[in-house]
Short mmCIF file of C-alpha atoms and ligand atoms in Angstrom, two decimals:
data_model
loop_
_atom_site.label_atom_id
_atom_site.label_comp_id
_atom_site.label_asym_id
_atom_site.label_seq_id
_atom_site.Cartn_x
_atom_site.Cartn_y
_atom_site.Cartn_z
CA MET X 25 46.51 -61.03 105.86
CA ASP X 26 47.03 -57.57 107.33
CA ASP X 27 50.12 -55.38 107.18
CA ASN X 28 51.43 -56.54 110.54
CA THR X 29 51.50 -60.22 109.65
CA ILE X 30 55.00 -61.60 109.97
CA VAL X 31 55.92 -63.10 106.63
CA CYS X 32 59.42 -64.21 107.56
CA ARG X 33 59.76 -65.59 111.06
CA CYS X 34 63.53 -66.00 110.98
CA GLU X 35 64.16 -62.36 110.19
CA ASP X 36 61.00 -60.82 111.68
CA ILE X 37 59.77 -59.15 108.52
CA THR X 38 56.22 -57.85 108.26
CA LEU X 39 53.95 -57.92 105.26
CA LYS X 40 54.04 -54.12 105.24
CA GLU X 41 57.83 -54.08 104.83
CA LEU X 42 57.49 -56.52 101.96
CA ARG X 43 54.69 -54.55 100.29
CA ASP X 44 56.58 -51.24 100.64
CA LEU X 45 59.55 -52.74 98.90
CA ILE X 46 57.47 -54.08 96.02
CA LYS X 47 55.91 -50.62 95.67
CA GLU X 48 59.42 -49.15 95.41
CA GLY X 49 60.02 -51.35 92.40
CA TYR X 50 61.71 -54.43 93.86
CA THR X 51 59.90 -57.08 91.85
CA THR X 52 62.23 -60.07 91.85
CA LEU X 53 62.78 -62.45 94.75
CA ASP X 54 66.55 -62.07 94.44
CA GLU X 55 66.32 -58.33 94.98
CA ILE X 56 63.85 -58.63 97.86
CA LYS X 57 65.93 -61.31 99.50
CA ARG X 58 69.02 -59.11 99.45
CA ALA X 59 67.22 -55.97 100.62
CA LEU X 60 65.35 -57.52 103.54
CA ARG X 61 67.32 -60.71 104.20
CA LEU X 62 64.01 -62.45 103.57
CA GLY X 63 64.62 -66.17 103.28
CA MET X 64 68.18 -65.97 104.51
CA GLY X 65 67.58 -67.28 108.03
CA PRO X 66 67.70 -70.87 109.25
CA CYS X 67 64.55 -71.96 107.34
CA GLN X 68 66.12 -70.82 104.07
CA GLY X 69 62.96 -69.31 102.72
CA ASN X 70 60.71 -72.32 102.82
CA ILE X 71 57.61 -70.29 103.62
CA CYS X 72 58.37 -66.65 103.06
CA LEU X 73 59.61 -66.85 99.49
CA ASP X 74 56.26 -68.27 98.36
CA ILE X 75 54.40 -65.53 100.17
CA ALA X 76 56.65 -62.91 98.60
CA ALA X 77 56.15 -64.41 95.13
CA ARG X 78 52.36 -64.27 95.52
CA GLU X 79 52.54 -60.71 96.83
CA ILE X 80 54.60 -59.63 93.79
CA CYS X 81 51.97 -61.17 91.48
CA LYS X 82 49.15 -59.37 93.29
CA MET X 83 50.87 -56.01 93.11
CA THR X 84 52.42 -56.15 89.63
CA ASP X 85 51.38 -57.70 86.33
CA LYS X 86 53.77 -60.61 86.79
CA THR X 87 52.50 -64.19 86.89
CA MET X 88 53.79 -66.95 89.21
CA GLU X 89 55.53 -68.60 86.23
CA GLU X 90 57.53 -65.43 85.57
CA ILE X 91 58.94 -65.31 89.09
CA LYS X 92 62.32 -66.93 89.46
CA MET X 93 63.02 -68.75 92.72
CA PRO X 94 66.43 -67.80 94.14
CA ARG X 95 69.11 -70.44 93.92
CA LYS X 96 68.81 -72.98 96.73
CA ARG X 97 72.09 -72.87 98.55
CA PRO X 98 73.58 -75.89 100.30
CA PRO X 99 73.55 -77.15 103.01
CA VAL X 100 69.81 -77.06 103.47
CA LEU X 101 69.91 -78.24 107.08
CA GLY X 102 72.31 -76.73 109.59
CA ILE X 103 75.35 -78.87 110.35
CA LYS X 104 77.67 -78.06 113.26
CA MET X 105 81.10 -76.80 112.28
CA GLY X 106 82.68 -79.35 114.62
CA GLU X 107 81.07 -82.19 112.66
CA LEU X 108 82.11 -80.70 109.36
CA ALA X 109 85.66 -80.43 110.67
CA GLY X 110 85.55 -84.16 111.45
CA ASP X 111 85.75 -83.62 115.18
CA GLN X 112 84.96 -87.00 116.83
CA ASP X 113 83.45 -85.75 120.09
CA GLU X 114 80.93 -83.63 118.25
CA LYS X 115 79.27 -86.63 116.59
CA MET Q 9 66.01 -46.84 76.75
CA LYS Q 10 67.94 -43.70 75.85
CA SER Q 11 69.57 -43.73 72.43
CA LYS Q 12 72.31 -41.30 73.47
CA ALA Q 13 74.31 -40.75 76.64
CA GLU Q 14 77.23 -38.67 77.86
CA ILE Q 15 78.71 -41.76 79.48
CA VAL Q 16 77.79 -45.44 79.77
CA ILE Q 17 78.94 -47.30 82.85
CA ILE Q 18 78.98 -51.08 82.40
CA GLY Q 19 78.34 -52.83 85.72
CA GLY Q 20 75.79 -52.21 88.47
CA GLY Q 21 77.93 -53.35 91.38
CA VAL Q 22 79.18 -51.10 94.17
CA ILE Q 23 81.91 -49.68 91.91
CA GLY Q 24 79.65 -48.71 88.99
CA ALA Q 25 77.09 -47.27 91.39
CA SER Q 26 79.67 -45.21 93.28
CA ILE Q 27 81.15 -43.82 90.06
CA ALA Q 28 77.69 -42.96 88.70
CA TYR Q 29 76.72 -41.13 91.90
CA ASN Q 30 79.95 -39.13 92.08
CA LEU Q 31 79.76 -38.09 88.42
CA ALA Q 32 76.17 -36.94 88.86
CA ASP Q 33 77.08 -35.18 92.09
CA LYS Q 34 79.68 -33.19 90.16
CA GLY Q 35 76.99 -32.14 87.74
CA MET Q 36 77.41 -34.52 84.82
CA LYS Q 37 74.18 -35.21 82.91
CA ASP Q 38 72.98 -38.13 80.81
CA ILE Q 39 74.68 -40.91 82.75
CA VAL Q 40 73.57 -44.47 82.03
CA VAL Q 41 74.47 -47.60 84.00
CA LEU Q 42 73.99 -51.03 82.43
CA GLU Q 43 73.60 -54.10 84.60
CA GLN Q 44 73.08 -57.49 82.99
CA ASN Q 45 71.32 -58.81 86.09
CA TYR Q 46 70.01 -56.88 89.09
CA ILE Q 47 71.87 -54.30 91.19
CA ALA Q 48 74.68 -55.86 93.27
CA SER Q 49 74.08 -59.27 91.72
CA GLY Q 50 77.80 -59.83 91.05
CA SER Q 51 80.74 -59.92 93.47
CA THR Q 52 79.30 -57.08 95.52
CA GLY Q 53 76.25 -59.06 96.58
CA SER Q 54 78.31 -62.10 97.52
CA CYS Q 55 81.15 -60.37 99.34
CA GLY Q 56 82.34 -60.58 102.91
CA ALA Q 57 81.74 -56.84 103.27
CA GLY Q 58 84.76 -56.21 105.45
CA ILE Q 59 86.25 -52.71 105.60
CA ARG Q 60 89.89 -52.66 106.64
CA GLN Q 61 92.26 -49.72 106.94
CA GLN Q 62 95.32 -51.70 108.01
CA TRP Q 63 97.34 -51.61 104.81
CA GLY Q 64 101.03 -51.56 103.98
CA THR Q 65 101.32 -48.81 101.36
CA LYS Q 66 100.63 -45.10 101.64
CA MET Q 67 98.15 -45.22 98.77
CA ASN Q 68 96.08 -48.02 100.27
CA CYS Q 69 96.15 -46.44 103.73
CA LEU Q 70 94.72 -43.24 102.26
CA LEU Q 71 92.22 -44.98 99.98
CA SER Q 72 90.83 -47.08 102.79
CA ARG Q 73 90.89 -44.44 105.53
CA LYS Q 74 89.12 -41.87 103.40
CA SER Q 75 86.63 -44.50 102.27
CA MET Q 76 85.91 -45.37 105.89
CA GLU Q 77 85.22 -41.70 106.62
CA ILE Q 78 82.59 -41.82 103.89
CA PHE Q 79 81.08 -45.07 105.18
CA GLU Q 80 80.85 -43.45 108.62
CA ASN Q 81 78.77 -40.62 107.18
CA MET Q 82 77.10 -42.45 104.31
CA ASN Q 83 73.57 -42.44 105.69
CA GLU Q 84 73.69 -38.63 105.73
CA ILE Q 85 75.75 -38.07 102.57
CA LEU Q 86 73.52 -40.26 100.43
CA ASP Q 87 70.34 -39.64 102.42
CA THR Q 88 69.76 -43.40 102.53
CA LYS Q 89 66.37 -44.93 103.00
CA ARG Q 90 67.75 -48.02 104.76
CA ASP Q 91 70.67 -47.90 107.17
CA ILE Q 92 73.88 -49.26 105.61
CA GLU Q 93 74.47 -51.30 108.79
CA LEU Q 94 78.02 -50.16 109.40
CA LYS Q 95 79.51 -51.94 112.39
CA GLN Q 96 82.95 -50.85 113.54
CA GLY Q 97 84.02 -53.75 115.71
CA GLY Q 98 87.65 -53.55 114.60
CA TYR Q 99 89.90 -55.95 112.70
CA LEU Q 100 92.32 -58.17 114.56
CA LEU Q 101 95.12 -59.23 112.20
CA LEU Q 102 97.11 -62.20 113.41
CA ALA Q 103 100.80 -62.85 112.69
CA PHE Q 104 102.12 -66.41 112.69
CA SER Q 105 105.87 -65.82 112.34
CA LYS Q 106 108.51 -63.34 113.38
CA LYS Q 107 108.80 -62.15 109.80
CA GLU Q 108 105.08 -61.47 109.54
CA LEU Q 109 105.13 -59.61 112.83
CA ASP Q 110 108.09 -57.48 111.70
CA GLN Q 111 106.11 -56.53 108.61
CA PHE Q 112 103.12 -55.64 110.81
CA LYS Q 113 105.35 -53.33 112.87
CA GLU Q 114 106.34 -51.47 109.72
CA ASN Q 115 102.73 -51.30 108.59
CA VAL Q 116 101.54 -49.83 111.89
CA LYS Q 117 104.15 -47.05 111.65
CA LEU Q 118 102.93 -46.24 108.16
CA GLN Q 119 99.27 -46.41 109.20
CA HIS Q 120 99.89 -43.94 112.03
CA ARG Q 121 101.44 -41.52 109.58
CA TYR Q 122 98.17 -41.49 107.66
CA GLY Q 123 95.85 -41.19 110.61
CA ILE Q 124 94.82 -44.82 111.05
CA PRO Q 125 94.41 -45.68 114.75
CA SER Q 126 95.91 -49.18 114.61
CA GLU Q 127 98.04 -50.72 117.35
CA LEU Q 128 100.55 -53.50 117.71
CA LEU Q 129 99.46 -56.16 120.20
CA THR Q 130 101.16 -58.96 122.10
CA VAL Q 131 99.55 -62.38 122.03
CA LYS Q 132 98.20 -61.71 125.51
CA GLU Q 133 96.63 -58.43 124.44
CA ALA Q 134 95.09 -60.10 121.40
CA LYS Q 135 93.50 -62.64 123.70
CA GLU Q 136 92.02 -59.85 125.77
CA ILE Q 137 90.18 -58.64 122.69
CA VAL Q 138 89.12 -62.14 121.60
CA PRO Q 139 89.22 -64.31 124.74
CA GLN Q 140 88.15 -67.43 122.81
CA LEU Q 141 91.18 -67.28 120.51
CA ASN Q 142 93.42 -70.34 120.30
CA THR Q 143 96.80 -68.58 120.33
CA GLU Q 144 98.87 -71.62 119.28
CA GLY Q 145 101.50 -70.46 116.77
CA ILE Q 146 100.49 -66.80 116.95
CA THR Q 147 103.42 -64.40 117.36
CA GLY Q 148 101.50 -61.14 117.72
CA ALA Q 149 98.77 -59.07 116.16
CA THR Q 150 97.62 -55.66 115.11
CA TYR Q 151 94.23 -54.19 115.82
CA CYS Q 152 92.39 -51.22 114.42
CA PRO Q 153 89.22 -50.42 116.37
CA THR Q 154 87.59 -48.40 113.58
CA ASP Q 155 87.73 -51.16 110.95
CA GLY Q 156 84.51 -53.06 110.40
CA HIS Q 157 81.92 -54.00 107.83
CA ALA Q 158 78.71 -52.79 106.23
CA ASN Q 159 75.83 -54.29 104.26
CA PRO Q 160 77.00 -54.39 100.62
CA PHE Q 161 73.52 -54.52 99.14
CA ARG Q 162 72.37 -51.53 101.19
CA VAL Q 163 75.50 -49.54 100.33
CA THR Q 164 75.10 -50.16 96.61
CA GLN Q 165 71.39 -49.42 96.73
CA ALA Q 166 72.13 -46.19 98.60
CA TYR Q 167 74.47 -45.07 95.81
CA VAL Q 168 71.94 -46.12 93.17
CA GLU Q 169 69.05 -44.23 94.75
CA ALA Q 170 71.12 -41.09 95.37
CA ALA Q 171 72.35 -41.24 91.75
CA GLN Q 172 68.80 -41.71 90.46
CA ARG Q 173 67.69 -38.61 92.33
CA LYS Q 174 70.39 -36.74 90.40
CA GLY Q 175 69.10 -38.08 87.10
CA VAL Q 176 71.24 -41.19 86.48
CA GLU Q 177 69.41 -43.99 84.65
CA PHE Q 178 70.04 -47.58 85.63
CA TYR Q 179 69.03 -50.26 83.13
CA THR Q 180 68.93 -53.63 84.89
CA TYR Q 181 68.66 -56.95 83.03
CA THR Q 182 70.45 -55.18 80.20
CA LYS Q 183 73.70 -56.62 78.92
CA ALA Q 184 76.42 -54.74 77.05
CA GLU Q 185 77.36 -56.92 74.10
CA ASP Q 186 79.73 -54.79 72.08
CA ILE Q 187 81.51 -51.45 72.04
CA ILE Q 188 81.87 -49.85 68.63
CA THR Q 189 84.95 -47.68 68.08
CA GLU Q 190 86.27 -45.69 65.17
CA LYS Q 191 89.79 -44.26 64.83
CA GLY Q 192 90.61 -44.56 68.52
CA LYS Q 193 87.29 -43.10 69.67
CA ILE Q 194 84.20 -44.71 71.15
CA LYS Q 195 81.01 -44.44 69.07
CA LYS Q 196 78.40 -46.58 70.74
CA VAL Q 197 77.55 -49.43 73.08
CA ILE Q 198 75.40 -52.26 71.78
CA THR Q 199 73.20 -53.96 74.37
CA ASP Q 200 70.71 -56.78 74.15
CA GLN Q 201 67.98 -54.12 74.55
CA GLY Q 202 69.20 -51.64 71.94
CA GLU Q 203 72.07 -49.28 71.14
CA ILE Q 204 73.34 -46.20 72.98
CA GLN Q 205 75.53 -43.61 71.28
CA THR Q 206 78.28 -42.34 73.54
CA ASN Q 207 81.90 -41.22 73.55
CA LYS Q 208 82.69 -42.44 77.03
CA VAL Q 209 82.46 -45.87 78.63
CA VAL Q 210 83.44 -47.06 82.09
CA ASN Q 211 84.33 -50.70 82.53
CA ALA Q 212 83.07 -51.55 86.02
CA ALA Q 213 82.17 -55.11 85.13
CA GLY Q 214 83.79 -56.87 88.11
CA GLY Q 215 84.39 -60.53 87.27
CA PHE Q 216 83.78 -59.76 83.59
CA SER Q 217 86.26 -56.91 83.29
CA LYS Q 218 88.40 -58.72 80.73
CA GLU Q 219 85.44 -59.57 78.49
CA VAL Q 220 84.16 -55.99 78.56
CA SER Q 221 87.62 -54.60 77.77
CA GLN Q 222 87.89 -56.99 74.85
CA MET Q 223 84.66 -55.56 73.44
CA ALA Q 224 86.62 -52.32 73.05
CA GLY Q 225 89.72 -54.12 71.78
CA ILE Q 226 91.73 -53.48 74.95
CA GLU Q 227 93.63 -56.32 76.61
CA ILE Q 228 93.96 -56.17 80.39
CA PRO Q 229 95.74 -58.62 82.71
CA THR Q 230 92.79 -59.38 85.00
CA LYS Q 231 91.50 -62.85 85.77
CA SER Q 232 88.54 -64.10 87.74
CA GLU Q 233 88.64 -66.70 90.43
CA ARG Q 234 85.97 -68.23 92.61
CA HIS Q 235 86.07 -67.39 96.32
CA GLU Q 236 83.85 -69.34 98.65
CA ILE Q 237 82.23 -68.14 101.84
CA LEU Q 238 79.76 -69.42 104.40
CA VAL Q 239 77.39 -68.17 107.06
CA THR Q 240 76.26 -69.77 110.31
CA GLU Q 241 73.10 -69.60 112.37
CA GLN Q 242 72.59 -66.52 114.54
CA VAL Q 243 73.83 -66.61 118.11
CA ASN Q 244 74.37 -64.00 120.84
CA PRO Q 245 77.12 -61.48 120.13
CA ILE Q 246 80.44 -63.03 121.24
CA LEU Q 247 83.01 -61.95 118.67
CA LYS Q 248 83.59 -58.22 118.40
CA PRO Q 249 86.26 -57.76 115.73
CA MET Q 250 86.83 -59.38 112.38
CA VAL Q 251 89.57 -61.96 112.96
CA MET Q 252 91.89 -62.30 110.02
CA SER Q 253 95.25 -63.72 109.05
CA PHE Q 254 97.09 -63.58 105.73
CA SER Q 255 99.42 -66.48 106.50
CA TYR Q 256 96.87 -68.73 108.21
CA ASN Q 257 94.56 -67.64 105.39
CA ILE Q 258 91.22 -66.91 107.03
CA TYR Q 259 88.75 -64.20 107.83
CA CYS Q 260 85.87 -64.58 110.24
CA GLN Q 261 83.44 -62.04 111.62
CA GLN Q 262 80.15 -61.93 113.48
CA THR Q 263 77.60 -59.70 111.76
CA PRO Q 264 75.15 -57.46 113.66
CA ASP Q 265 72.39 -60.08 113.25
CA GLY Q 266 74.54 -62.61 115.15
CA SER Q 267 75.64 -64.95 112.38
CA PHE Q 268 79.28 -65.67 111.58
CA VAL Q 269 80.56 -65.07 108.07
CA MET Q 270 83.88 -66.58 107.06
CA GLY Q 271 86.06 -67.56 104.16
CA TYR Q 272 89.58 -68.23 102.95
CA GLY Q 273 91.36 -68.14 99.61
CA ASP Q 274 92.20 -71.43 97.92
CA PRO Q 275 95.69 -71.00 96.41
CA ASP Q 276 94.93 -73.70 93.82
CA GLU Q 277 91.71 -72.13 92.57
CA PRO Q 278 91.81 -72.03 88.75
CA GLU Q 279 90.82 -69.02 86.64
CA SER Q 280 87.10 -69.30 85.80
CA HIS Q 281 83.66 -67.79 86.18
CA ASN Q 282 82.51 -70.74 88.25
CA ILE Q 283 80.54 -69.70 91.35
CA LYS Q 284 79.36 -73.12 92.53
CA SER Q 285 79.86 -74.03 96.17
CA SER Q 286 81.95 -77.02 97.10
CA TRP Q 287 81.85 -79.60 99.86
CA GLN Q 288 85.65 -79.39 100.20
CA PHE Q 289 85.39 -75.74 101.17
CA LEU Q 290 82.87 -76.52 103.89
CA GLU Q 291 85.19 -79.10 105.40
CA GLU Q 292 88.43 -77.16 105.12
CA MET Q 293 86.80 -73.93 106.33
CA SER Q 294 85.37 -75.72 109.37
CA LYS Q 295 88.77 -77.21 110.22
CA LYS Q 296 90.54 -73.89 109.97
CA ALA Q 297 87.90 -71.90 111.82
CA THR Q 298 87.30 -74.33 114.69
CA HIS Q 299 91.04 -74.62 115.26
CA LEU Q 300 91.44 -70.86 115.65
CA LEU Q 301 88.10 -70.23 117.38
CA PRO Q 302 87.09 -73.52 119.03
CA PHE Q 303 83.68 -72.25 120.21
CA LEU Q 304 82.56 -72.39 116.58
CA LYS Q 305 82.41 -76.20 116.80
CA LYS Q 306 78.94 -75.98 118.31
CA ILE Q 307 77.60 -73.51 115.77
CA ARG Q 308 75.72 -74.62 112.67
CA VAL Q 309 76.46 -73.61 109.13
CA ILE Q 310 73.26 -72.60 107.36
CA ARG Q 311 74.39 -71.44 103.96
CA GLN Q 312 77.42 -71.28 101.72
CA TRP Q 313 77.97 -69.47 98.45
CA ALA Q 314 80.72 -68.18 96.21
CA GLY Q 315 81.60 -65.12 94.18
CA LEU Q 316 84.37 -63.91 91.92
CA TYR Q 317 87.58 -62.14 92.80
CA ASN Q 318 88.82 -60.15 89.81
CA ILE Q 319 92.58 -60.29 90.24
CA THR Q 320 95.53 -58.39 88.74
CA PRO Q 321 99.19 -59.50 88.84
CA ASP Q 322 99.94 -57.25 91.86
CA ALA Q 323 96.53 -57.69 93.50
CA GLN Q 324 95.82 -53.95 93.16
CA PRO Q 325 93.07 -52.50 90.99
CA ILE Q 326 93.37 -50.75 87.65
CA LEU Q 327 91.91 -47.22 87.73
CA ASP Q 328 92.80 -45.69 84.41
CA GLU Q 329 91.83 -44.42 80.98
CA ALA Q 330 93.09 -46.54 78.09
CA THR Q 331 95.94 -44.87 76.20
CA ASP Q 332 94.81 -46.34 72.88
CA LEU Q 333 91.14 -45.56 73.23
CA GLU Q 334 90.06 -42.11 74.37
CA GLY Q 335 87.13 -42.17 76.74
CA PHE Q 336 87.52 -45.81 77.77
CA PHE Q 337 87.84 -45.83 81.55
CA MET Q 338 88.53 -48.84 83.74
CA ALA Q 339 87.81 -49.47 87.41
CA VAL Q 340 88.52 -53.17 87.64
CA GLY Q 341 90.72 -55.85 89.19
CA PHE Q 342 89.92 -55.11 92.83
CA SER Q 343 91.48 -58.43 93.83
CA GLY Q 344 89.14 -59.11 96.75
CA HIS Q 345 89.03 -55.68 98.34
CA GLY Q 346 86.85 -53.52 96.11
CA PHE Q 347 83.99 -53.03 98.50
CA MET Q 348 86.06 -51.28 101.18
CA ILE Q 349 87.52 -48.73 98.76
CA ALA Q 350 84.42 -48.21 96.62
CA PRO Q 351 83.63 -44.76 98.11
CA MET Q 352 87.05 -43.30 97.16
CA THR Q 353 87.13 -45.20 93.88
CA GLY Q 354 83.94 -43.43 92.82
CA ILE Q 355 85.41 -40.05 93.70
CA LEU Q 356 88.74 -40.68 91.97
CA MET Q 357 87.14 -42.06 88.81
CA SER Q 358 84.76 -39.11 88.58
CA GLU Q 359 87.74 -36.76 88.92
CA MET Q 360 89.65 -38.66 86.25
CA ILE Q 361 86.69 -38.69 83.86
CA LEU Q 362 86.04 -34.97 84.30
CA GLY Q 363 89.73 -34.09 83.94
CA GLU Q 364 90.03 -32.77 87.49
CA GLU Q 365 93.03 -33.13 89.74
CA LEU Q 366 92.88 -36.40 91.68
CA SER Q 367 92.34 -36.07 95.42
CA ILE Q 368 94.82 -38.88 96.19
CA ASP Q 369 98.01 -39.74 94.31
CA ILE Q 370 97.44 -43.15 92.79
CA GLU Q 371 99.66 -45.34 90.65
CA LEU Q 372 96.98 -47.67 89.43
CA ASP Q 373 97.48 -47.26 85.71
CA LEU Q 374 97.33 -50.15 83.28
CA GLU Q 375 100.86 -49.63 82.01
CA ARG Q 376 102.49 -50.48 85.33
CA PHE Q 377 102.27 -54.17 84.40
CA GLU Q 378 104.42 -53.66 81.32
CA ASN Q 379 106.87 -51.25 82.90
CA ASP Q 380 107.56 -53.32 85.96
CA ARG Q 381 106.10 -50.80 88.34
CA LEU Q 382 104.08 -53.33 90.30
CA ILE Q 383 102.73 -52.13 93.61
CA LEU Q 384 104.29 -54.01 96.48
CA GLU Q 385 101.49 -54.25 98.98
CA PRO Q 386 102.40 -56.71 101.72
CA SER Q 387 98.90 -56.93 103.21
CA VAL Q 388 96.67 -58.68 100.71
CA VAL Q 389 94.54 -61.74 101.27
C1 LIG G 414 83.62 -64.30 98.72
C2 LIG G 414 84.06 -62.87 98.56
C3 LIG G 414 84.38 -62.11 99.69
C4 LIG G 414 84.79 -60.78 99.55
N1 LIG G 414 85.05 -60.07 100.68
C5 LIG G 414 85.37 -58.75 100.58
C6 LIG G 414 85.57 -57.96 101.74
O1 LIG G 414 85.44 -58.44 102.86
N2 LIG G 414 85.87 -56.65 101.58
C7 LIG G 414 86.01 -56.07 100.34
O2 LIG G 414 86.30 -54.88 100.26
N3 LIG G 414 85.83 -56.80 99.23
C8 LIG G 414 85.50 -58.13 99.31
N4 LIG G 414 85.33 -58.87 98.18
C9 LIG G 414 85.58 -58.24 96.88
C10 LIG G 414 84.42 -57.38 96.44
O3 LIG G 414 83.25 -58.16 96.41
C11 LIG G 414 84.67 -56.80 95.05
O4 LIG G 414 85.97 -56.25 94.95
C12 LIG G 414 83.67 -55.70 94.71
O5 LIG G 414 82.36 -56.10 95.02
C13 LIG G 414 83.79 -55.33 93.27
O6 LIG G 414 82.70 -54.54 92.88
P1 LIG G 414 82.39 -54.32 91.36
O7 LIG G 414 81.25 -53.37 91.30
O8 LIG G 414 83.64 -54.00 90.65
O9 LIG G 414 81.99 -55.77 90.83
P2 LIG G 414 80.58 -56.51 90.78
O10 LIG G 414 79.83 -56.37 92.02
O11 LIG G 414 80.85 -57.89 90.26
O12 LIG G 414 79.81 -55.67 89.69
C14 LIG G 414 80.02 -55.82 88.31
C15 LIG G 414 78.68 -55.95 87.65
O13 LIG G 414 78.84 -55.90 86.24
C16 LIG G 414 77.85 -56.67 85.66
N5 LIG G 414 78.28 -56.98 84.29
C17 LIG G 414 79.34 -57.71 83.90
N6 LIG G 414 79.41 -57.76 82.55
C18 LIG G 414 78.37 -57.03 82.09
C19 LIG G 414 77.90 -56.70 80.79
N7 LIG G 414 78.52 -57.15 79.69
N8 LIG G 414 76.80 -55.91 80.67
C20 LIG G 414 76.15 -55.46 81.78
N9 LIG G 414 76.55 -55.75 83.03
C21 LIG G 414 77.65 -56.51 83.19
C22 LIG G 414 77.76 -57.89 86.56
O14 LIG G 414 76.51 -58.52 86.46
C23 LIG G 414 78.00 -57.27 87.94
O15 LIG G 414 76.80 -57.03 88.64
C24 LIG G 414 84.90 -60.20 98.27
C25 LIG G 414 84.57 -60.95 97.14
C26 LIG G 414 84.14 -62.27 97.27
C27 LIG G 414 83.78 -63.04 96.05
#
């Protein structure tokens, strides 16, 4: 993968942005997530967080086992606010 | 890790970071910040990030207005690597009774005295600012066009990096476990990574302010409570200001990336360190929000989370040095509005610690709770 590869499609983040951040010393997924909003879009990090974890391993001496996955936050799939509010015509 | 420091700040949230930067900026050396997790991992990283200047006491008007001036220039002042994403879309505060509106009128007069460009609006004028608003029950509003929000992680990181350039050391994943004192003086801080000798400690531990004070043998009347919040999918920009009401109990804003962020305070929330999300919140929040802003019905929630409010009996922070323990400073109990006043808090605390004259008169001492000098701020969430 080259630097211009998009690693997070929801937030439009390139591999270069991710690698720069790791070089600056951001080596946990929680920190990267907060700095770049990586994994905070509609897909909730299904693809990008794995890529980021592997990139951290490549660039630091961490192993995959040492990398903590951020807490999965509910609800995983988007639900319309109207449905959540119990609005009949939204069903 | 250093074995000695001039001062140890416990807490790597926006408050600890702002204090560390301001101390270093005034020339203090050997400053250490301890953070048990990562930077901004506590309340700061989970907050709504709103910055409001529409307050009902002189002190809060000054604290928030001067903080906003710093936010406006923060990218330059701190020479930030990443933009702090300040958006000044205004805050629209809604009144739902005559009494609330009368209070708002008083507040606006006060705000004008301290240079805050707020205005009193009729229901019709409020609807011009937010055309989608369901005005049922609303008696009027106030609006301040320069209120807004910023990215809390970026702001904290900006303070951290600027402080690091001035020599401050941040130890993340390092937990303060005890504070050793002798004859009313601080001797050292014990952490899970080793000990640091110091005579000065700042308690900037957010939701854990009480626990950290207890390490030093100081009792403070703060308590922590969960506050839940949610975010929706991103849509085109449609809502300019933050819409908020104390009595209807809601805040809702659209961030620059297009998603809506909203929350409310549950009056029955018990004291705890629980930050789990609940299904009840999702339902109640959706009911409240879609009633006030019906267009939200079609928008999907994608994530919810929760953080801690650290609350005092008058919902105003404690910025003080303990009378019984020299060198023990506290910047705690922000009661849900610590992010917006973090820039001035850092300045005031650095002045207090260095024995300088404070740039704003504040009455945020710990003893006010015993002497019945509670601050009567009408505009708290
Ligand atoms: C849902 C929600 C919405 C909010 N919305 C807003 C808003 O719109 N506007 C606003 O101004 N404010 C808002 N707030 C309040 C705001 O988040 C806080 O007032 C502010 O972030 C407090 O910053 P802090 O640095 O004091 O606390 P924190 O960010 O909690 O920092 C304290 C740090 O101390 C660390 N710590 C604790 N104990 C120890 C120890 N023993 N050793 C080492 N480290 C320790 C913690 O890990 C934590 O990172 C909101 C809060 C919540 C929960």
